[in-house]
Short mmCIF file of C-alpha atoms in Angstrom, two decimals:
data_model
loop_
_atom_site.label_atom_id
_atom_site.label_comp_id
_atom_site.label_asym_id
_atom_site.label_seq_id
_atom_site.Cartn_x
_atom_site.Cartn_y
_atom_site.Cartn_z
CA MET A 156 47.24 14.14 -44.90
CA GLY A 157 48.48 10.62 -45.48
CA SER A 158 48.99 8.43 -48.53
CA ASN A 159 46.50 8.34 -51.36
CA ARG A 160 47.74 4.95 -52.52
CA PRO A 161 44.70 2.83 -53.50
CA SER A 162 43.72 -0.13 -51.37
CA THR A 163 41.80 -3.32 -52.06
CA LEU A 164 41.96 -4.56 -48.46
CA ALA A 165 39.25 -2.45 -46.83
CA PRO A 166 36.18 -4.58 -47.72
CA ASP A 167 37.64 -7.71 -46.11
CA PHE A 168 39.36 -5.92 -43.28
CA PHE A 169 36.26 -4.18 -41.96
CA SER A 170 33.62 -6.75 -42.80
CA PRO A 171 31.50 -8.19 -39.93
CA ARG A 172 33.12 -11.59 -40.57
CA PHE A 173 36.66 -10.22 -40.26
CA ARG A 174 37.27 -11.70 -36.80
CA GLU A 175 36.56 -15.22 -38.10
CA GLN A 176 38.85 -14.78 -41.11
CA ALA A 177 41.51 -12.59 -39.49
CA TYR A 178 44.33 -15.08 -39.04
CA THR A 179 44.07 -16.33 -42.62
CA LEU A 180 43.96 -12.76 -43.89
CA TYR A 181 46.93 -11.78 -41.74
CA ARG A 182 48.96 -14.74 -43.02
CA ASP A 183 48.27 -13.74 -46.62
CA LEU A 184 49.27 -10.17 -45.89
CA ARG A 185 52.51 -11.16 -44.14
CA GLU A 186 53.50 -13.23 -47.15
CA LYS A 187 53.11 -10.14 -49.35
CA GLY A 188 54.97 -7.70 -47.12
CA ALA A 189 55.38 -6.09 -43.72
CA VAL A 190 53.33 -2.92 -44.27
CA HIS A 191 50.12 -2.53 -46.27
CA PRO A 192 47.94 0.38 -47.39
CA ILE A 193 44.35 0.12 -46.24
CA GLN A 194 41.36 2.42 -46.18
CA MET A 195 39.47 3.18 -43.00
CA PRO A 196 35.64 3.26 -42.95
CA SER A 197 35.84 7.06 -42.96
CA GLY A 198 37.72 6.92 -46.27
CA GLU A 199 40.99 7.90 -44.58
CA PRO A 200 44.02 6.03 -45.97
CA ALA A 201 46.16 4.21 -43.42
CA TRP A 202 49.03 1.74 -43.14
CA LEU A 203 48.67 -1.67 -41.50
CA VAL A 204 51.78 -3.32 -40.01
CA THR A 205 51.46 -7.11 -39.99
CA ARG A 206 54.90 -8.76 -39.59
CA TYR A 207 56.52 -9.26 -36.19
CA ASP A 208 59.80 -7.47 -36.90
CA ALA A 209 58.01 -4.47 -38.40
CA ALA A 210 55.46 -4.38 -35.54
CA LEU A 211 58.24 -4.43 -32.94
CA ALA A 212 60.05 -1.65 -34.78
CA ALA A 213 56.89 0.48 -35.18
CA LEU A 214 55.97 0.19 -31.49
CA LYS A 215 59.40 1.55 -30.52
CA ASP A 216 59.94 4.08 -33.32
CA PRO A 217 59.66 7.70 -32.04
CA ARG A 218 58.78 8.85 -35.58
CA PHE A 219 55.34 7.28 -35.04
CA ILE A 220 53.63 9.62 -32.60
CA LYS A 221 50.47 9.20 -30.53
CA ASN A 222 49.23 12.81 -30.39
CA PRO A 223 48.35 13.97 -33.92
CA ARG A 224 47.47 17.46 -32.69
CA THR A 225 51.16 18.35 -33.02
CA LEU A 226 51.09 17.68 -36.78
CA PRO A 227 50.91 20.59 -39.26
CA ASP A 228 47.37 21.44 -40.40
CA TRP A 229 45.79 18.82 -38.12
CA LYS A 230 42.04 19.28 -37.77
CA ASP A 231 40.59 17.72 -34.62
CA ASP A 232 36.90 16.98 -35.13
CA LEU A 233 36.16 14.93 -31.99
CA PRO A 234 32.85 15.83 -30.30
CA GLU A 235 33.32 17.57 -26.95
CA GLU A 236 31.78 14.62 -25.07
CA ILE A 237 34.50 12.31 -26.47
CA GLU A 238 37.42 14.75 -26.58
CA VAL A 239 37.32 15.08 -22.79
CA PHE A 240 38.41 11.42 -22.56
CA ASP A 241 41.20 11.72 -25.17
CA GLU A 242 44.04 13.25 -23.15
CA HIS A 243 45.48 10.10 -21.58
CA MET A 244 48.83 8.29 -21.73
CA LEU A 245 47.99 6.35 -24.90
CA ALA A 246 47.27 9.61 -26.74
CA ALA A 247 50.38 11.42 -25.54
CA ASP A 248 54.06 11.66 -26.45
CA PRO A 249 56.99 12.65 -24.23
CA PRO A 250 57.22 14.73 -22.13
CA ASP A 251 53.44 14.64 -21.45
CA HIS A 252 53.39 10.85 -21.67
CA THR A 253 56.22 10.55 -19.16
CA ARG A 254 54.48 12.89 -16.72
CA LEU A 255 51.13 11.09 -16.97
CA ARG A 256 52.63 7.62 -16.73
CA ASN A 257 54.64 8.52 -13.65
CA LEU A 258 51.45 9.66 -11.91
CA VAL A 259 49.85 6.21 -12.01
CA HIS A 260 52.98 4.08 -11.87
CA GLN A 261 52.76 4.04 -8.07
CA ALA A 262 49.51 2.06 -8.31
CA PHE A 263 50.98 -0.65 -10.51
CA THR A 264 54.23 -1.50 -8.79
CA PRO A 265 55.07 -5.23 -8.58
CA ARG A 266 54.69 -5.11 -4.79
CA MET A 267 51.23 -3.53 -5.04
CA ILE A 268 50.10 -6.05 -7.68
CA GLU A 269 51.33 -8.98 -5.63
CA GLY A 270 49.40 -7.58 -2.69
CA MET A 271 46.18 -8.02 -4.70
CA ASN A 272 46.65 -11.79 -4.93
CA HIS A 273 44.46 -12.72 -1.97
CA ARG A 274 41.66 -10.32 -2.90
CA ILE A 275 41.55 -11.52 -6.52
CA GLN A 276 41.30 -15.12 -5.27
CA GLU A 277 38.41 -14.14 -2.99
CA ILE A 278 36.55 -12.51 -5.87
CA ALA A 279 37.12 -15.53 -8.14
CA ASP A 280 35.84 -17.93 -5.46
CA THR A 281 32.76 -15.79 -4.75
CA LEU A 282 31.84 -15.59 -8.43
CA LEU A 283 32.32 -19.34 -8.87
CA ASP A 284 30.15 -20.02 -5.81
CA GLN A 285 27.39 -18.09 -7.56
CA ILE A 286 27.94 -19.96 -10.83
CA ALA A 287 28.00 -23.36 -9.14
CA SER A 288 24.63 -22.67 -7.49
CA THR A 289 22.92 -21.94 -10.82
CA PRO A 290 19.98 -24.41 -11.06
CA SER A 291 20.23 -24.75 -14.84
CA ARG A 292 23.94 -25.70 -14.64
CA ARG A 293 24.48 -23.31 -17.51
CA CYS A 294 25.78 -19.76 -17.71
CA ASP A 295 27.47 -17.17 -19.89
CA LEU A 296 31.02 -17.20 -18.56
CA ILE A 297 31.73 -13.68 -19.84
CA ASP A 298 28.84 -12.13 -17.90
CA ALA A 299 29.20 -14.35 -14.85
CA TYR A 300 32.99 -14.49 -14.46
CA ALA A 301 35.35 -12.94 -17.04
CA PHE A 302 33.74 -9.49 -16.86
CA PRO A 303 32.93 -9.02 -13.16
CA LEU A 304 36.28 -10.27 -11.83
CA PRO A 305 38.56 -7.59 -13.35
CA ILE A 306 35.99 -4.80 -13.07
CA LEU A 307 35.62 -5.50 -9.33
CA VAL A 308 39.40 -5.41 -8.95
CA ILE A 309 39.90 -2.10 -10.77
CA CYS A 310 36.86 -0.54 -9.07
CA GLU A 311 38.34 -1.35 -5.68
CA MET A 312 41.70 0.11 -6.69
CA LEU A 313 40.08 3.31 -7.94
CA GLY A 314 37.56 3.56 -5.10
CA ILE A 315 34.49 3.29 -7.34
CA PRO A 316 31.32 1.54 -6.09
CA ALA A 317 31.16 -1.98 -7.48
CA ASP A 318 27.41 -1.60 -8.02
CA ASP A 319 28.19 0.71 -10.93
CA ARG A 320 30.23 -1.85 -12.88
CA LYS A 321 27.50 -2.62 -15.43
CA ARG A 322 27.36 1.06 -16.32
CA PHE A 323 31.10 1.03 -16.98
CA ARG A 324 30.57 -1.75 -19.48
CA GLU A 325 28.06 0.36 -21.40
CA TRP A 326 30.32 3.40 -21.32
CA SER A 327 33.46 1.57 -22.37
CA ASN A 328 31.70 -0.32 -25.16
CA ALA A 329 30.26 2.95 -26.47
CA LEU A 330 33.65 4.65 -26.68
CA LEU A 331 35.54 1.62 -28.02
CA ALA A 332 32.97 1.38 -30.81
CA THR A 333 34.06 4.82 -32.04
CA THR A 334 37.69 3.77 -32.64
CA ASN A 335 38.39 4.63 -36.28
CA ARG A 336 34.62 4.68 -36.85
CA PRO A 337 33.53 8.35 -37.06
CA GLU A 338 29.98 7.30 -37.93
CA LYS A 339 29.67 5.90 -34.38
CA MET A 340 30.55 9.22 -32.72
CA GLU A 341 27.03 10.64 -32.61
CA GLU A 342 25.67 7.43 -31.12
CA ALA A 343 28.30 7.47 -28.36
CA ARG A 344 27.86 11.11 -27.31
CA PRO A 345 24.99 10.62 -24.80
CA LYS A 346 26.83 7.74 -23.08
CA MET A 347 30.02 9.76 -22.83
CA LYS A 348 28.08 12.71 -21.40
CA GLU A 349 26.64 10.36 -18.75
CA PHE A 350 30.11 9.08 -17.92
CA GLN A 351 31.55 12.58 -17.62
CA GLU A 352 28.76 13.60 -15.25
CA TYR A 353 29.26 10.44 -13.18
CA LEU A 354 33.00 11.06 -12.84
CA GLY A 355 32.43 14.75 -12.07
CA GLU A 356 30.27 13.79 -9.09
CA LEU A 357 32.85 11.22 -7.97
CA PHE A 358 35.68 13.78 -8.18
CA HIS A 359 33.62 16.26 -6.14
CA MET A 360 33.09 13.62 -3.44
CA ARG A 361 36.77 12.70 -3.30
CA ARG A 362 37.87 16.33 -3.06
CA SER A 363 35.70 16.89 0.03
CA ASP A 364 36.12 13.39 1.48
CA PRO A 365 39.34 11.75 0.18
CA ALA A 366 39.84 8.01 0.62
CA ASP A 367 42.79 5.65 0.28
CA ASP A 368 42.26 5.04 -3.42
CA LEU A 369 43.70 6.05 -6.76
CA VAL A 370 40.89 8.50 -7.67
CA SER A 371 41.55 10.48 -4.47
CA ARG A 372 45.28 10.64 -5.21
CA LEU A 373 44.73 11.76 -8.81
CA VAL A 374 42.15 14.38 -7.78
CA HIS A 375 44.68 15.78 -5.32
CA VAL A 376 47.28 15.99 -8.07
CA GLU A 377 44.79 17.74 -10.37
CA GLU A 378 44.19 20.38 -7.73
CA GLU A 379 47.90 21.23 -7.71
CA GLY A 380 47.21 22.77 -11.11
CA SER A 381 50.28 22.38 -13.24
CA ARG A 382 50.59 18.60 -13.28
CA LEU A 383 47.16 17.29 -14.31
CA THR A 384 44.48 19.20 -16.23
CA SER A 385 40.77 18.56 -15.82
CA ASN A 386 40.58 16.70 -19.15
CA GLU A 387 43.67 14.68 -18.23
CA LEU A 388 41.96 13.63 -15.01
CA TYR A 389 38.82 12.47 -16.83
CA SER A 390 40.95 10.72 -19.47
CA MET A 391 43.22 9.05 -16.92
CA ILE A 392 40.34 7.53 -14.95
CA PHE A 393 38.65 6.39 -18.14
CA LEU A 394 41.87 4.77 -19.39
CA LEU A 395 42.45 2.98 -16.09
CA ILE A 396 38.91 1.60 -16.11
CA ILE A 397 39.19 0.49 -19.76
CA ALA A 398 42.74 -0.81 -19.56
CA GLY A 399 42.11 -2.22 -16.11
CA HIS A 400 39.33 -4.54 -17.20
CA GLU A 401 38.77 -4.74 -20.97
CA THR A 402 42.03 -6.55 -21.71
CA THR A 403 41.57 -8.96 -18.81
CA VAL A 404 37.96 -9.78 -19.73
CA ASN A 405 39.25 -10.84 -23.15
CA LEU A 406 42.29 -12.61 -21.71
CA ILE A 407 40.15 -14.78 -19.41
CA GLY A 408 37.45 -15.46 -22.02
CA ASN A 409 39.94 -16.16 -24.82
CA GLY A 410 41.99 -18.34 -22.48
CA VAL A 411 39.05 -20.54 -21.54
CA LEU A 412 38.07 -20.79 -25.21
CA ALA A 413 41.59 -21.77 -26.31
CA LEU A 414 41.96 -24.40 -23.58
CA PHE A 415 38.61 -25.97 -24.43
CA GLN A 416 39.35 -25.89 -28.15
CA HIS A 417 42.59 -27.80 -27.41
CA ARG A 418 41.71 -30.53 -24.96
CA GLU A 419 45.20 -32.02 -24.85
CA GLN A 420 46.62 -28.66 -23.72
CA ARG A 421 43.94 -28.32 -21.05
CA GLU A 422 44.72 -31.78 -19.71
CA LEU A 423 48.44 -31.00 -19.81
CA LEU A 424 47.82 -27.91 -17.66
CA ARG A 425 45.81 -30.00 -15.19
CA ARG A 426 48.67 -32.51 -14.91
CA ARG A 427 51.42 -29.91 -14.82
CA PRO A 428 50.17 -26.77 -13.03
CA GLU A 429 53.73 -25.44 -13.07
CA LEU A 430 53.07 -24.61 -16.75
CA LEU A 431 50.53 -21.93 -15.79
CA ASP A 432 52.84 -18.98 -16.50
CA HIS A 433 53.66 -20.35 -19.95
CA ALA A 434 49.97 -21.09 -20.59
CA VAL A 435 48.97 -17.49 -19.91
CA GLU A 436 51.70 -16.20 -22.23
CA GLU A 437 50.53 -18.56 -24.97
CA ILE A 438 46.94 -17.40 -24.56
CA LEU A 439 48.16 -13.81 -24.91
CA ARG A 440 49.96 -14.75 -28.12
CA TYR A 441 47.38 -17.07 -29.66
CA TYR A 442 44.26 -14.96 -29.09
CA SER A 443 45.77 -11.54 -28.39
CA PRO A 444 43.17 -9.66 -26.27
CA VAL A 445 44.12 -6.38 -27.96
CA GLU A 446 44.07 -7.11 -31.68
CA MET A 447 45.25 -3.68 -32.86
CA ALA A 448 47.59 -1.31 -31.06
CA THR A 449 46.11 2.15 -30.57
CA ASP A 450 46.65 4.64 -33.39
CA ARG A 451 49.97 6.15 -34.37
CA TRP A 452 50.79 8.81 -36.95
CA ALA A 453 53.91 9.47 -39.00
CA ALA A 454 55.53 12.62 -37.60
CA GLU A 455 57.47 13.14 -40.84
CA ASP A 456 57.85 11.73 -44.34
CA LEU A 457 59.67 8.46 -43.84
CA SER A 458 60.50 5.07 -45.28
CA PHE A 459 59.48 2.08 -43.21
CA PHE A 460 60.30 -1.50 -44.28
CA GLY A 461 60.53 -0.36 -47.87
CA GLU A 462 57.28 1.60 -47.90
CA PRO A 463 57.25 5.41 -48.22
CA ILE A 464 54.88 6.75 -45.55
CA PRO A 465 53.99 10.45 -45.81
CA GLN A 466 53.83 12.75 -42.80
CA GLY A 467 50.46 12.59 -41.07
CA SER A 468 49.64 9.05 -42.19
CA LEU A 469 47.70 6.85 -39.80
CA VAL A 470 49.72 3.75 -38.87
CA ILE A 471 48.09 0.73 -37.23
CA VAL A 472 50.07 -2.16 -35.74
CA ALA A 473 48.22 -5.48 -35.94
CA LEU A 474 49.35 -7.19 -32.73
CA GLY A 475 47.18 -10.21 -33.52
CA SER A 476 49.04 -10.68 -36.79
CA ALA A 477 52.53 -10.13 -35.37
CA ASN A 478 51.85 -12.77 -32.73
CA ARG A 479 51.12 -15.38 -35.44
CA ASP A 480 54.24 -14.64 -37.53
CA LYS A 481 56.11 -17.87 -38.33
CA SER A 482 59.41 -15.98 -38.53
CA GLN A 483 59.17 -15.49 -34.76
CA PHE A 484 56.94 -18.37 -33.62
CA PRO A 485 57.41 -21.89 -35.10
CA GLU A 486 54.03 -23.38 -36.04
CA PRO A 487 52.33 -20.11 -35.08
CA ASP A 488 48.77 -21.42 -35.48
CA ARG A 489 49.40 -24.21 -32.97
CA PHE A 490 48.30 -23.54 -29.39
CA ASP A 491 51.17 -24.83 -27.23
CA ILE A 492 51.35 -24.01 -23.52
CA THR A 493 54.97 -25.24 -23.39
CA ARG A 494 56.09 -22.72 -26.04
CA GLN A 495 59.45 -21.17 -25.20
CA PRO A 496 60.63 -18.58 -25.94
CA ASN A 497 57.39 -16.64 -26.37
CA ARG A 498 58.24 -13.00 -26.99
CA HIS A 499 54.73 -11.95 -28.01
CA LEU A 500 53.62 -8.33 -28.37
CA ALA A 501 50.20 -8.68 -26.73
CA PHE A 502 50.92 -5.83 -24.31
CA GLY A 503 52.78 -3.72 -26.85
CA MET A 504 56.41 -2.65 -26.51
CA GLY A 505 58.41 0.51 -25.96
CA ILE A 506 57.33 3.49 -23.87
CA HIS A 507 53.63 2.63 -24.31
CA TYR A 508 54.00 -0.94 -23.00
CA CYS A 509 50.85 -1.71 -21.03
CA LEU A 510 51.21 -0.45 -17.47
CA GLY A 511 48.56 -2.92 -16.27
CA ALA A 512 50.21 -6.02 -17.78
CA PRO A 513 51.32 -7.46 -14.40
CA LEU A 514 47.78 -7.07 -13.01
CA ALA A 515 46.19 -8.68 -16.08
CA ARG A 516 48.60 -11.61 -15.87
CA LEU A 517 47.93 -12.09 -12.16
CA GLU A 518 44.16 -12.05 -12.66
CA ALA A 519 44.40 -14.63 -15.44
CA LYS A 520 46.73 -16.85 -13.39
CA ILE A 521 44.13 -16.92 -10.62
CA ALA A 522 40.90 -16.90 -12.65
CA ILE A 523 41.68 -19.68 -15.14
CA PRO A 524 43.09 -22.44 -12.86
CA THR A 525 40.48 -21.68 -10.18
CA LEU A 526 37.74 -22.16 -12.78
CA LEU A 527 39.23 -25.45 -13.99
CA GLU A 528 39.62 -26.73 -10.43
CA ARG A 529 36.20 -25.66 -9.15
CA LEU A 530 34.21 -26.78 -12.23
CA PRO A 531 36.13 -29.80 -13.58
CA GLU A 532 33.17 -30.96 -15.71
CA LEU A 533 32.84 -27.61 -17.47
CA THR A 534 32.23 -27.77 -21.23
CA LEU A 535 31.53 -25.20 -23.92
CA ASP A 536 27.87 -24.88 -24.86
CA PHE A 537 28.10 -23.56 -28.42
CA GLY A 538 26.03 -24.76 -31.33
CA GLU A 539 27.09 -24.62 -34.96
CA GLU A 540 26.94 -20.82 -35.11
CA PRO A 541 30.15 -18.78 -35.61
CA LEU A 542 31.98 -17.70 -32.47
CA PRO A 543 30.49 -14.42 -31.17
CA TRP A 544 33.58 -12.22 -31.50
CA ARG A 545 33.26 -8.56 -30.54
CA GLN A 546 33.12 -6.23 -33.53
CA ASP A 547 34.96 -3.19 -32.14
CA PHE A 548 38.21 -2.38 -33.90
CA LEU A 549 40.81 -2.71 -31.15
CA MET A 550 39.85 -5.81 -29.21
CA ARG A 551 39.64 -9.55 -29.77
CA GLY A 552 37.18 -10.95 -27.28
CA LEU A 553 33.93 -12.86 -27.08
CA THR A 554 30.61 -11.14 -26.46
CA LYS A 555 29.46 -14.33 -24.72
CA LEU A 556 30.90 -17.69 -23.73
CA PRO A 557 28.06 -20.14 -22.95
CA VAL A 558 29.13 -23.11 -20.82
CA ARG A 559 27.50 -25.99 -18.96
CA PHE A 560 28.84 -27.88 -15.97
#
């Protein structure tokens, strides 16, 4: 399936140095058009959407579906250990998507998120107490702060022991590495088997001894039979863990990086704390934590922004590119915490708009100013080496953020 149109973009697009060059490459692509043929590492042809107007349209267009199993002649070759985690909201279309989203919507209401404010502040203060007591006055801010804060929050919401958070990092990294990279599947299988066994034990415990947490509620729903299958339960918990912390880890890390790369904006935020909401939105736009929206496929032969896209074609929306489009954002490569309006697409758009966006925003609005207030002498501790961007396909985030204080 898909287009056989040749592509010259793949070598640059998937090179290890892509993250460093991405914004220049995106700008060049936007100048040439809105939609571009590329080739995935597997050899599969795909279409990359780079302009803001086209990205917004693609995210809302029902002709681009999330579950390719409904396509004619679709062959699903996911290993069993990975397939069990592939029946979640982001891989579903209505009516399944609507049903699954409604099940977890109760946990992400504005009132519930606002109720987390005090607990998030406690976690941030505890982590910064630990950092401040470090004898070397140095640390990796990803490991010490940006990662543990959101994983502790989502673990508490789900009712998962916080001591297991490092294992979640291994599991999530293993699965994210397989995105559009079939050669990584075999490597990920043992980790995914471990994760499935872990969740199976947790579900068994919550069935016999339910608690006031989201896992207990979802297990109860699964037992009703018709509303949540076993694979949907595994997939839902996995998605909540991934979506509940991966984006926020990147948001906090990218935010600190951007503020320290632009000293005048950091000082402006210190002087005018009322700009915090705008600052978080600009971080989301400037260094979008999710670089690529999750996969979509053309449900039919169609024309999209002048390009004929055959049925079954893989379509990828480059959120990081759309958020640097000068047609929507004046001086798009300038980091400006006073930017208004700022209608970025960092959390997507349409029916798949990120359910956890309010929680991610709240965590960033607590984590970043608390860090700046508690460690006012904080500085980045990088040498001349390139920034250590993660190499998985979907995310833009740092693998480490060394600082001294």
